[in-house]
Short mmCIF file of C-alpha atoms and ligand atoms in Angstrom, two decimals:
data_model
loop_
_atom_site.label_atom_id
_atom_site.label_comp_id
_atom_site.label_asym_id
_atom_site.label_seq_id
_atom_site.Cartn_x
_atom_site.Cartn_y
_atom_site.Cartn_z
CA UNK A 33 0.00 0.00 0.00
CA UNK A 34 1.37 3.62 -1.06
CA UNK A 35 2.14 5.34 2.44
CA UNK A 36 0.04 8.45 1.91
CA UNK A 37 -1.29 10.59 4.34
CA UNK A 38 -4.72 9.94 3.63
CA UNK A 39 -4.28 6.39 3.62
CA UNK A 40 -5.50 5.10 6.96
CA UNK A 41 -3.04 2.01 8.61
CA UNK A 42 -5.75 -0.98 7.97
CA UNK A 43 -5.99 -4.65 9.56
CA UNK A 44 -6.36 -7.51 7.24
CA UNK A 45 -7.51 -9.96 9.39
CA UNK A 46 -7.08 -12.99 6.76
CA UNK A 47 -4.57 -12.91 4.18
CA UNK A 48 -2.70 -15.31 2.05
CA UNK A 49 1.08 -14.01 1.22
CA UNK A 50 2.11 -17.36 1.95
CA UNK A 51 -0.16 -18.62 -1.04
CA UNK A 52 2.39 -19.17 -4.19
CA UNK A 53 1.14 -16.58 -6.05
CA UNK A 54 3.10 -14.26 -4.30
CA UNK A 55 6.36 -16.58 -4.41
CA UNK A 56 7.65 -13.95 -6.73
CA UNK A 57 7.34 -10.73 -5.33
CA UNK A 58 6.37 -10.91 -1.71
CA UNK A 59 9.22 -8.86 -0.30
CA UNK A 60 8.45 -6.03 -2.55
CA UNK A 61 4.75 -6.39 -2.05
CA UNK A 62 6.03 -6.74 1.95
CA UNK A 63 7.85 -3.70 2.00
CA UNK A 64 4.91 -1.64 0.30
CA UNK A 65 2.40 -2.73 3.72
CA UNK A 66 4.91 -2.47 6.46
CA UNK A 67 2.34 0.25 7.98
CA UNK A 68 -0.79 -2.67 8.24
CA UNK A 69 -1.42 -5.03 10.62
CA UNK A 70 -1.41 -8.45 8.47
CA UNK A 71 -2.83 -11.99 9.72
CA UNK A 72 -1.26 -14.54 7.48
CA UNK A 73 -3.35 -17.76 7.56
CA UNK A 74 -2.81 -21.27 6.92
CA UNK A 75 -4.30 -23.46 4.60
CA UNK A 76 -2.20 -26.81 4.68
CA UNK A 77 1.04 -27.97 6.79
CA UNK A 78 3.56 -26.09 4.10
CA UNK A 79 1.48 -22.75 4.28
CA UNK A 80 1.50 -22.91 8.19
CA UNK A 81 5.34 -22.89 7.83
CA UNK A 82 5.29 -20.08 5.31
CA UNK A 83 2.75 -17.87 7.41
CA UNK A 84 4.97 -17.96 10.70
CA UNK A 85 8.58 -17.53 8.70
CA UNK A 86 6.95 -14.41 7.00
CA UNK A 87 5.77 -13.68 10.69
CA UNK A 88 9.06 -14.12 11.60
CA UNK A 89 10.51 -11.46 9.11
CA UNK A 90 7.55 -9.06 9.57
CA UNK A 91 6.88 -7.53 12.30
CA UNK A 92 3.88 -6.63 11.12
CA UNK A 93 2.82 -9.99 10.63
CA UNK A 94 1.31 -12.29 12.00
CA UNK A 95 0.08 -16.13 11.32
CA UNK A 96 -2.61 -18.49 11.54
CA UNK A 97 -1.54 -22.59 11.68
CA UNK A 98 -4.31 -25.11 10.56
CA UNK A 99 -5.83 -26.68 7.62
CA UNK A 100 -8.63 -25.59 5.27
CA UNK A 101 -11.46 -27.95 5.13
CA UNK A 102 -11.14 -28.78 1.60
CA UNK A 103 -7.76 -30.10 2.09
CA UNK A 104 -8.56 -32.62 5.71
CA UNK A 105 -9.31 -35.58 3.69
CA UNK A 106 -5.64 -36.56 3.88
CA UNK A 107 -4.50 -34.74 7.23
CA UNK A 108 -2.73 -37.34 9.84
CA UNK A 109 -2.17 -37.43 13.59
CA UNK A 110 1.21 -35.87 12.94
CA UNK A 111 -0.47 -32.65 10.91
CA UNK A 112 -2.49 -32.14 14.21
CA UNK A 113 1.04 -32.45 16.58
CA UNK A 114 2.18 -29.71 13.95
CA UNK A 115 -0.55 -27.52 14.30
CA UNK A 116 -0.48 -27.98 18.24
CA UNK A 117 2.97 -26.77 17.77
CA UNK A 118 3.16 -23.89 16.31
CA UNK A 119 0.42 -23.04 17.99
CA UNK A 120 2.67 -22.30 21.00
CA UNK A 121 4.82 -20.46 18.21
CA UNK A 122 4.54 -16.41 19.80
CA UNK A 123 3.98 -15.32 16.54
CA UNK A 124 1.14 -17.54 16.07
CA UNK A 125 -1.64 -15.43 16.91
CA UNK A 126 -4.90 -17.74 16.34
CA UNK A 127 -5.60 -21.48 14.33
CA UNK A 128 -6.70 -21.91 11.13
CA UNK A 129 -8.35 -22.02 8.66
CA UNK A 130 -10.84 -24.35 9.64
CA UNK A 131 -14.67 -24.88 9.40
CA UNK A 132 -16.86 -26.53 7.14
CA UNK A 133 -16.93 -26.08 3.17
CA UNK A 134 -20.11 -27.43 1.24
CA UNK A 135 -19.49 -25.60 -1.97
CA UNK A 136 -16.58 -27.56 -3.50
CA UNK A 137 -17.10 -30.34 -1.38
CA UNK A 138 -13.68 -31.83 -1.89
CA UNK A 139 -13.86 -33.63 1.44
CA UNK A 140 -17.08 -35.56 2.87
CA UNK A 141 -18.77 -33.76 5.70
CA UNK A 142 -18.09 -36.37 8.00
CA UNK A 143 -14.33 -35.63 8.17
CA UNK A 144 -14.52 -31.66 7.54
CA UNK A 145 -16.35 -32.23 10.70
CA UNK A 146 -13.99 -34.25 12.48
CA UNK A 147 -11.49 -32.00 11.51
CA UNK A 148 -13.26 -28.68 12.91
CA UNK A 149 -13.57 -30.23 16.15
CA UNK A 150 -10.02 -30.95 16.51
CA UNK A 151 -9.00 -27.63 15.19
CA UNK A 152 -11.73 -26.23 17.79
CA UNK A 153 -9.77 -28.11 20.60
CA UNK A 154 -6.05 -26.81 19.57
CA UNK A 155 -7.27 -23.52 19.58
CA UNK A 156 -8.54 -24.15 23.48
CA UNK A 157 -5.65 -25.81 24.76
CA UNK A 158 -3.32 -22.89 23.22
CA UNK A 159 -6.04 -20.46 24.00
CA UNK A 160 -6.22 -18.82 20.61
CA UNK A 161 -8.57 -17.15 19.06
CA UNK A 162 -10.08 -19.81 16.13
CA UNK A 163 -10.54 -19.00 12.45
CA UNK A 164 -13.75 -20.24 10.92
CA UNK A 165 -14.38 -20.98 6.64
CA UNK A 166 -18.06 -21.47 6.47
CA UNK A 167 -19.62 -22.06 2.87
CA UNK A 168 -22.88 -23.09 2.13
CA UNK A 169 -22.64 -25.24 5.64
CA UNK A 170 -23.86 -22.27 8.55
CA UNK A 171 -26.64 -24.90 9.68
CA UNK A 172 -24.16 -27.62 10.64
CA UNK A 173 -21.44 -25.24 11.50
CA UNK A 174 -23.40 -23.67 14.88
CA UNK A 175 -24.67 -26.42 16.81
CA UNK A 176 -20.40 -27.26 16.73
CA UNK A 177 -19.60 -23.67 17.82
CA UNK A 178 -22.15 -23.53 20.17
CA UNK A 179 -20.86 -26.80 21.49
CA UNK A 180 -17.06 -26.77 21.43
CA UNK A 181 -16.27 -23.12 20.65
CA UNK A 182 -15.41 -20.66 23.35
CA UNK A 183 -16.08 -17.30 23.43
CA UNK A 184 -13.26 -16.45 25.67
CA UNK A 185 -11.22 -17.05 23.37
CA UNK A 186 -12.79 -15.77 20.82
CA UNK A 187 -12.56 -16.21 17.09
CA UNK A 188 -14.14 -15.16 13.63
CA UNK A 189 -16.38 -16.17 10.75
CA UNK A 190 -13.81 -15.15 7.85
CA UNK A 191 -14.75 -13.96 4.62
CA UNK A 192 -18.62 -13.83 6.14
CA UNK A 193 -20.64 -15.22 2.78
CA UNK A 194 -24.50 -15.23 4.97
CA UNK A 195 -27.36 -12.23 5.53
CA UNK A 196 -27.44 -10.20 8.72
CA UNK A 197 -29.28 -13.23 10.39
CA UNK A 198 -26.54 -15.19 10.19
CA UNK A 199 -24.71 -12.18 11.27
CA UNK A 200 -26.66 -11.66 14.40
CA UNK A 201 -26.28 -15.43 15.37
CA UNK A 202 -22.99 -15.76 14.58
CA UNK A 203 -22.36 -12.32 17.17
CA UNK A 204 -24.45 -14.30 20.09
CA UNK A 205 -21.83 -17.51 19.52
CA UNK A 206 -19.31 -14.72 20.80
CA UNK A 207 -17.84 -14.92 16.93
CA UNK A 208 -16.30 -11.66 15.76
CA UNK A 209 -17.50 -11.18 12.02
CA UNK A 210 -14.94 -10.64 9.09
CA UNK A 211 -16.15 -8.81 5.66
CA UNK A 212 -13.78 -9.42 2.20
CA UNK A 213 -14.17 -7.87 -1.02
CA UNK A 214 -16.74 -9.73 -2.16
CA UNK A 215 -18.97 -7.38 -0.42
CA UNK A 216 -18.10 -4.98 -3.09
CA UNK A 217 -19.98 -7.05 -5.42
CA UNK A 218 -22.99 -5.64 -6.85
CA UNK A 219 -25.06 -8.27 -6.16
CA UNK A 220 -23.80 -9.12 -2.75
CA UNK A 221 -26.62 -7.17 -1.31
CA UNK A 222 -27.19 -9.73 1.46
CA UNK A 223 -23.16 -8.59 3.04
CA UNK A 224 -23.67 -5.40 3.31
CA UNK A 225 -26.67 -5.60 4.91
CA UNK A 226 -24.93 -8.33 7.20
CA UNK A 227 -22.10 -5.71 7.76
CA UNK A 228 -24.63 -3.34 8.86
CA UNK A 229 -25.72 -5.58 12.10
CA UNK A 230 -22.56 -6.51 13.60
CA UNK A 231 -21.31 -4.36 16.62
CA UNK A 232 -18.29 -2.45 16.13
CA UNK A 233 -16.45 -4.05 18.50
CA UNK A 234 -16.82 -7.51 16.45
CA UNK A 235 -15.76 -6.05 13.07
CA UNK A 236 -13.29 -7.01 11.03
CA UNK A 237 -12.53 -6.97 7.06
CA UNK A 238 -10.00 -8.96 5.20
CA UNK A 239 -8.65 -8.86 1.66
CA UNK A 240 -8.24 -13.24 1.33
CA UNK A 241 -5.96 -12.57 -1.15
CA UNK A 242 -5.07 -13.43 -3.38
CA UNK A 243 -8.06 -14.46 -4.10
CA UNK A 244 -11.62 -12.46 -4.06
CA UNK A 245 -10.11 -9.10 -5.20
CA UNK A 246 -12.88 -6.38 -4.70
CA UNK A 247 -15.28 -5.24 -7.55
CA UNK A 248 -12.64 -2.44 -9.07
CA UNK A 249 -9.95 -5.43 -9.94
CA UNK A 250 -12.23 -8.55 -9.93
CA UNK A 251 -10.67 -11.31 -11.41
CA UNK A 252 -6.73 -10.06 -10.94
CA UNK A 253 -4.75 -11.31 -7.74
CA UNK A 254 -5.47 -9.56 -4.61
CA UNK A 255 -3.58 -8.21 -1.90
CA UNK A 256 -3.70 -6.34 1.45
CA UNK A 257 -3.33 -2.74 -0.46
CA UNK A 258 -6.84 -3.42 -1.47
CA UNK A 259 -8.40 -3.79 1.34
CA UNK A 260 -9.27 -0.30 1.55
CA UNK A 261 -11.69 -1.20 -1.37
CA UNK A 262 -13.44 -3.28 0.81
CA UNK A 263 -13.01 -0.80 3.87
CA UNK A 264 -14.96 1.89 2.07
CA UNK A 265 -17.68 -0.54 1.40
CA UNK A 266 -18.01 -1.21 4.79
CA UNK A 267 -17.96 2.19 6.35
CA UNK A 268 -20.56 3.69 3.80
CA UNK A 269 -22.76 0.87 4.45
CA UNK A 270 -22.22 2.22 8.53
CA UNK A 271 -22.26 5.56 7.94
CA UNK A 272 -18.73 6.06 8.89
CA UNK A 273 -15.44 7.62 7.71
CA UNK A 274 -13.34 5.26 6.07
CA UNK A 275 -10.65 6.63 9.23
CA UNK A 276 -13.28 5.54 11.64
CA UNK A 277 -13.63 2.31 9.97
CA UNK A 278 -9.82 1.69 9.98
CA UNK A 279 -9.26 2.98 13.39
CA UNK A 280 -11.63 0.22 14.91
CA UNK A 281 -10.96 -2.74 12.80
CA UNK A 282 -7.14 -1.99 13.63
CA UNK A 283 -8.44 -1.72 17.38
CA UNK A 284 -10.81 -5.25 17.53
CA UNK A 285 -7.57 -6.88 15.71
CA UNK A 286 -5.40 -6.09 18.10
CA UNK A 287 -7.60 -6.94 20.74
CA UNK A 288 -8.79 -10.11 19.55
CA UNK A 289 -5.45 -11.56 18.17
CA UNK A 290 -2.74 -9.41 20.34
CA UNK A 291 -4.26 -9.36 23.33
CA UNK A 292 -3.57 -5.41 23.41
CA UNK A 293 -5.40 -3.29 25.50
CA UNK A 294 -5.09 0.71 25.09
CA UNK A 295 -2.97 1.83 27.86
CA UNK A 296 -3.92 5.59 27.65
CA UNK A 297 -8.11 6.88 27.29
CA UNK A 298 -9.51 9.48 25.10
CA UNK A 299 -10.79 12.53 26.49
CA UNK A 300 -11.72 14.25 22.82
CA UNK A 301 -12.35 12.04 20.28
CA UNK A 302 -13.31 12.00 16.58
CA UNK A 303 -16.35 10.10 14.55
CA UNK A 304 -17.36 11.22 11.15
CA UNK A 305 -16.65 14.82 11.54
CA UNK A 306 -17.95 15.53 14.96
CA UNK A 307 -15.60 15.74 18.48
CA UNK A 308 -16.95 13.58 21.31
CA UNK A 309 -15.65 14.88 24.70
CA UNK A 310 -15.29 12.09 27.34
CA UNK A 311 -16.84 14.39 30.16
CA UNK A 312 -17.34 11.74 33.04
CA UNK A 313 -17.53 7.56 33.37
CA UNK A 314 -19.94 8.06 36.14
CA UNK A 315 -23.34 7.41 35.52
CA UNK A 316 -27.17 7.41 37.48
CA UNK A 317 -28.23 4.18 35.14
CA UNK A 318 -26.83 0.98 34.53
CA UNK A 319 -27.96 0.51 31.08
CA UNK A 320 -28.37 -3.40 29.78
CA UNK A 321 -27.38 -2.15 26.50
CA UNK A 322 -24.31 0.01 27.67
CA UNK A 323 -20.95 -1.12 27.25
CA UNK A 324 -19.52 1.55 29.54
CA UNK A 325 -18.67 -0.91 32.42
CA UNK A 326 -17.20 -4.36 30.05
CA UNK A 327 -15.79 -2.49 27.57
CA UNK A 328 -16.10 1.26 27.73
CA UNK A 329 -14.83 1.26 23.66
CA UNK A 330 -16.88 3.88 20.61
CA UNK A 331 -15.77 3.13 17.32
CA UNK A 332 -12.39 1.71 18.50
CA UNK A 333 -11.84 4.76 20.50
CA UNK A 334 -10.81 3.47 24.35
CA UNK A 335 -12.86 5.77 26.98
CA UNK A 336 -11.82 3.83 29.49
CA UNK A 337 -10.56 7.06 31.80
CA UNK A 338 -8.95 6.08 35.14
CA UNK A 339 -9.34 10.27 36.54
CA UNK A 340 -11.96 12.61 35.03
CA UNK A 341 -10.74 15.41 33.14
CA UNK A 342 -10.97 19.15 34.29
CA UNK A 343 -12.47 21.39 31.77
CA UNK A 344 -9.16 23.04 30.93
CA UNK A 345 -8.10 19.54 30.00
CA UNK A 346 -10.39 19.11 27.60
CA UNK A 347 -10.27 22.55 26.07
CA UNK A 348 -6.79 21.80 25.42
CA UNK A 349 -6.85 18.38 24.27
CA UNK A 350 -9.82 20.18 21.39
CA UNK A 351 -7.15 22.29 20.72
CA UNK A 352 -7.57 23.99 17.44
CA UNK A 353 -9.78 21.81 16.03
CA UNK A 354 -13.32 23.08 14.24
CA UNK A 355 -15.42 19.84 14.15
CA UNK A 356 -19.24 19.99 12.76
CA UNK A 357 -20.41 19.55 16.36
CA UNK A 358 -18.69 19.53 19.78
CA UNK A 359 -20.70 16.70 21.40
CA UNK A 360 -20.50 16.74 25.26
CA UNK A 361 -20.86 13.51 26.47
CA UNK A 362 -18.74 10.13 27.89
CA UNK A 363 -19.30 6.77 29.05
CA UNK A 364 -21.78 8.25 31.43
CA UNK A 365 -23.82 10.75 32.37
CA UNK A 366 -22.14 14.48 31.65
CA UNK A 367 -24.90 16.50 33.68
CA UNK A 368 -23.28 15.00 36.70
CA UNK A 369 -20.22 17.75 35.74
CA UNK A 370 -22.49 20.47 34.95
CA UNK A 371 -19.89 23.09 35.81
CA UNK A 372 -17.86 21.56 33.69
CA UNK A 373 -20.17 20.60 30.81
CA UNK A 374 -21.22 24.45 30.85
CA UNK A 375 -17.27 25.84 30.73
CA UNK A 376 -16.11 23.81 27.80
CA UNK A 377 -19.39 24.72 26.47
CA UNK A 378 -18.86 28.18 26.87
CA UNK A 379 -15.80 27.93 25.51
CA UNK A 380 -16.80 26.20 22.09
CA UNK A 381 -19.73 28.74 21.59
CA UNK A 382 -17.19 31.50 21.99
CA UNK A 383 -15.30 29.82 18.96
CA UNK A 384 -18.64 29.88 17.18
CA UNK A 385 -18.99 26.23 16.85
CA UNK A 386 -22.10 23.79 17.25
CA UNK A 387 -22.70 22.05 20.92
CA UNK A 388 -24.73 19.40 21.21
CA UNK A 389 -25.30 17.71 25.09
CA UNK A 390 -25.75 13.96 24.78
CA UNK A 391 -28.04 12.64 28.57
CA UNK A 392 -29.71 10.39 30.50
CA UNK A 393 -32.02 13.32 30.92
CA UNK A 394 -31.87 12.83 34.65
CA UNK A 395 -30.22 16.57 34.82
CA UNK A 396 -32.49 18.13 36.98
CA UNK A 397 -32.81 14.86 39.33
CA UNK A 398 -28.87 14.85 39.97
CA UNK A 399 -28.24 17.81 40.38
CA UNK A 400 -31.27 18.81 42.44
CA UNK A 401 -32.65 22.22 40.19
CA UNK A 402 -33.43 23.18 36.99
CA UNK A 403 -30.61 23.33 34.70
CA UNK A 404 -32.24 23.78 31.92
CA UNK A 405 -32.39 27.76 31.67
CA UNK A 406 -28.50 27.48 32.34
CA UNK A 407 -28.05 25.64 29.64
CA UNK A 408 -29.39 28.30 26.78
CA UNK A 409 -26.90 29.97 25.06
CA UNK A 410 -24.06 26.73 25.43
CA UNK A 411 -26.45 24.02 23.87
CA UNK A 412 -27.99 23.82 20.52
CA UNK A 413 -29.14 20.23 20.54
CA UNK A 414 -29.84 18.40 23.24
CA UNK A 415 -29.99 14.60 22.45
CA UNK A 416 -32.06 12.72 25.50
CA UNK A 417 -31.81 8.72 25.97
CA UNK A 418 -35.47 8.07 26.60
CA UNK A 419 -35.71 3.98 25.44
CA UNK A 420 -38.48 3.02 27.05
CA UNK A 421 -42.41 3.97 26.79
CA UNK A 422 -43.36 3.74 30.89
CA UNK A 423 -41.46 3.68 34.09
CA UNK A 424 -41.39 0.03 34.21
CA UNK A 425 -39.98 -0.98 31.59
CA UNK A 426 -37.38 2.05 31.79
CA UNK A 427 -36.55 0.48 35.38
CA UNK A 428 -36.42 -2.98 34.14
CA UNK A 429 -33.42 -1.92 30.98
CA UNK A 430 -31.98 1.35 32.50
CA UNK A 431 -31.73 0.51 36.12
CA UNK A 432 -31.72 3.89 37.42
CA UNK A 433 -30.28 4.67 40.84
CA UNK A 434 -33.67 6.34 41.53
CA UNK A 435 -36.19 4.11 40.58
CA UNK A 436 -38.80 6.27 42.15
CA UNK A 437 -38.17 9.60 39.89
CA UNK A 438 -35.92 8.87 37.09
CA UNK A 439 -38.09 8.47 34.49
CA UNK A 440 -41.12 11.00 35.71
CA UNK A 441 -37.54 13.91 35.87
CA UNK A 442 -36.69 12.60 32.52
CA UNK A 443 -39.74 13.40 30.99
CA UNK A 444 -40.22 16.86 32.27
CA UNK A 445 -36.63 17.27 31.22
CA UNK A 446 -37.43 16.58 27.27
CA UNK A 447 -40.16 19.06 27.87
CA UNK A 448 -38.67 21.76 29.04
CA UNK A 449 -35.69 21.55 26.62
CA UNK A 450 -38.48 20.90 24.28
CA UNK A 451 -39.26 25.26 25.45
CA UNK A 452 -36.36 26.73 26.09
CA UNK A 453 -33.42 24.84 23.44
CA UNK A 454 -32.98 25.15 19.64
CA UNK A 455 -33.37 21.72 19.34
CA UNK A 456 -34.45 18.43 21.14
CA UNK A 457 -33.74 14.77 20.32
CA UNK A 458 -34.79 11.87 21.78
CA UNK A 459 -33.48 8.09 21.43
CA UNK A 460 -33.76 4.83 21.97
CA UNK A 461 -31.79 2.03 21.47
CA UNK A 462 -33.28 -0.61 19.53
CA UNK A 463 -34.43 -3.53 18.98
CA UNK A 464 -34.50 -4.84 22.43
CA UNK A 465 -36.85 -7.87 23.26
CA UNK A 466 -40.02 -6.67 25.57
CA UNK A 467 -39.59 -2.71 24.52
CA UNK A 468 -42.19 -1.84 22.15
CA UNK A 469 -40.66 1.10 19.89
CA UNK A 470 -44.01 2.28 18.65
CA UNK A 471 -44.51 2.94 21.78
CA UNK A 472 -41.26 4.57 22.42
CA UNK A 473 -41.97 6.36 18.91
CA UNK A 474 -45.38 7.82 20.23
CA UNK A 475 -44.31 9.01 23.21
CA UNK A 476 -41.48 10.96 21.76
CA UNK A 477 -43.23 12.56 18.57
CA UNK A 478 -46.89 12.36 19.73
CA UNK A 479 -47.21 13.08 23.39
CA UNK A 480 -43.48 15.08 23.89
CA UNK A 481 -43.99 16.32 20.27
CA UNK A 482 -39.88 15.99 19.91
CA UNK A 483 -37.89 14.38 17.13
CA UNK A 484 -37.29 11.03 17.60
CA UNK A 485 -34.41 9.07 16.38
CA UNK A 486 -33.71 4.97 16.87
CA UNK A 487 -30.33 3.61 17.59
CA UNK A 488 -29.17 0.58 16.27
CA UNK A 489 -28.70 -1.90 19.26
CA UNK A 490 -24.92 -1.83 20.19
CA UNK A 491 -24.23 1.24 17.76
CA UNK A 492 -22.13 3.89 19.71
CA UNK A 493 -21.18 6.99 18.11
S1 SF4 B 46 -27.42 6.26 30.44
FE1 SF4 B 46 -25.93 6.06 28.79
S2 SF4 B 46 -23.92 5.99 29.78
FE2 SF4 B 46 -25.47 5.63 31.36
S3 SF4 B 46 -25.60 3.40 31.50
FE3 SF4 B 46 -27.18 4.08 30.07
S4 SF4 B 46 -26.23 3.97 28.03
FE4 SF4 B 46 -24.58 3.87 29.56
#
């Protein structure tokens, strides 16, 4: 890949440079993607060996050891000792390919099974994550996941060829989900309406090269500079920036397959063109839906803060920037800070940009007046959580410290932003089983007479 500013560093979470089509020109092909993160992955006993010595030589390489389930009709006891050994290998960062493969059907079901499962047990005793080839076979593939899988380790449906509800149960196995550039396809409708269900933090794309080159060089060898192809496929479908797309699926691959963990938070960070401020981690609700507490991650950005920021902090961490919208918010709720929601507010309106307040909409609940009138002038939108249509069921997914008042304070909050803001939101996060949304709808548009807006279940940011 051409190091260009513009060009965002990308993760190819399944790649074949150890395939012979590259025997020629790998280390000038190498030396063009030093800036990606590159998961080599095995497809026999010689390409397990080629995957960790390019490993070896890269360090931004990594490989997979296993053997694709075309090619187990011939695999021995000693192919499985192999595998078991370099899983151990540190550069060996998951096994496979493995999985089931009904479209060629070089190999009888019966022993692509057989194989699976043994793959499926390597990968637990070395505790790494598992790389699964599904074609035509999802039906028999799950009830084996669901048995012998585990999601502690993790692992991913590669080169994901099913709709979004294949997606969705694939995501409740614990599977991360990995997109390739066949979801550039024009008629691959059914991807990139399974890309648009699975939850950032289980995304991943892949180039599979060299084979499945994306739409723009169908039919010619592929490699990992094209995965950007397939990146911008996947980000549109989101409604993301191809940056935002890179910066997460760089983020989940490192997570899943490096076991790296951000060692530093973000207090200001960036999603499409808007700057989220990380205002607090505190919070009055504990949300079924949030992720604050597990895995306080948006869109691969770490919020994780270990000391909440002063507002001269995060002035100066905005710095010079001039966003579309300033959007005061955090893992948590930023009304808690009011003094210092209002001074970076302040602040941002004196630069003459856009604020909008992201809440819980217990404001006037926590902090025991009404804030409202002190926040005109410093907010122009005001974007309330409401997700529920009654108190119970608010209780019952929200868990609000104060089960009494919270949702009563939250709707007299939408009202009076409702007569005293420019503009008032109201969401809810969606679908979630027992919460009827028409309900949720009706509330917000006919009885608060706000705008109403559903999130995607899972969709942060
Ligand atoms: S109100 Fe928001 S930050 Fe608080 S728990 Fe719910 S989703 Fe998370």
């Amino acid at each position: 890949m051409e190091k260009s500013a513009r060009v965002p560093r990308f993760a190819d979470s399944h790649a074949h440079l150890n395939n012979r089509d590259f025997d020629g020109d790998i280390h000038e092909v190498a030396a063009r993607l030093t800036d990606h993160l590159i998961l080599n992955v095995a497809y026999d006993i010689p390409s397990a060996h080629g995957a960790v010595a390019l490993a070896e030589r890269y360090p931004n390489m990594y490989a997979a050891a296993g053997v694709h389930p075309n090619d187990v009709e011939k695999i021995s006891e000693a192919d499985y000792q192999t595998i078991a050994t370099l899983a151990r290998h540190p550069r060996v960062v998951a096994i496979g390919e493995t999985g089931l493969d009904y479209f060629r059907h070089r190999t009888g079901a019966d022993e692509q099974k057989a194989a699976l499962r043994r793959h499926l047990k390597i990968a637990r005793e070395a505790k790494k994550p598992i790389i699964i080839h599904c074609r035509d076979a999802f039906a028999d593939i799950i009830p084996i996941l669901k048995k012998e899988f585990d999601p502690a380790i993790g692992g991913v449906m590669h080169c994901f060829s099913e709709g979004p509800k294949e997606a969705e149960e694939s995501i409740k196995l614990g599977m991360h989900v990995s997109f390739a550039g066949n979801i550039t396809y024009p008629k691959a409708q059914n991807l990139r309406d399974a890309a648009k269900v699975v939850p950032p933090e289980k995304l991943l794309i892949e180039t599979d090269c060299p084979f499945l080159a994306p739409q723009k060089k169908r039919g010619k060898r592929n490699d990992p500079s094209l995965i950007i192809e397939t990146a911008k496929t996947v980000a549109d479908v989101r409604g993301v920036t191809l940056e935002d797309l890179a910066r997460l699926t760089c983020r989940n691959f490192e997570k899943l397959f490096l076991g790296i963990q951000p060692k530093q938070a973000e207090i200001v960070y960036k999603i499409r063109n808007s700057l989220y401020v990380n205002v607090t981690r505190e919070c009055s609700n504990v949300c079924d839906f949030c992720p604050r507490l597990e895995n306080p991650t948006v869109q691969g950005h770490y919020l994780g803060i270990d000391k909440e920021p002063s507002a001269a902090e995060i002035i100066a961490a905005i710095g010079g920037q001039r966003p579309d919208e300033v959007v005061l918010c955090g893992f948590g709720e930023p009304t808690i800070r009011l003094d210092v929601v209002k001074a970076v507010a302040a602040e941002m309106k004196r630069r003459g940009l856009k604020v909008r307040l992201n809440t819980n909409g217990q404001g006037n609940l926590l902090n025991k007046r009404d804030i409202v009138p002190e926040l005109a002038g410093l907010i122009d939108t005001v974007s309330i959580s409401l997700n529920a249509p009654d108190q119970a069921t608010y209780n019952r997914i929200c868990h609000p410290q104060n089960k009494l008042n919270a949702f009563p304070a939250l709707i007299a909050f939408v009202e009076r932003c409702r007569d005293t803001l420019p503009e008032t939101v109201v969401s809810a996060v969606g679908p979630i089983e027992g919460v009827d949304m028409d309900n949720v709808r009706r509330l917000a548009e006919e009885t608060l007479r706000v705008k109403f807006r559903l999130r995607q279940f899972n969709m942060v940011g």
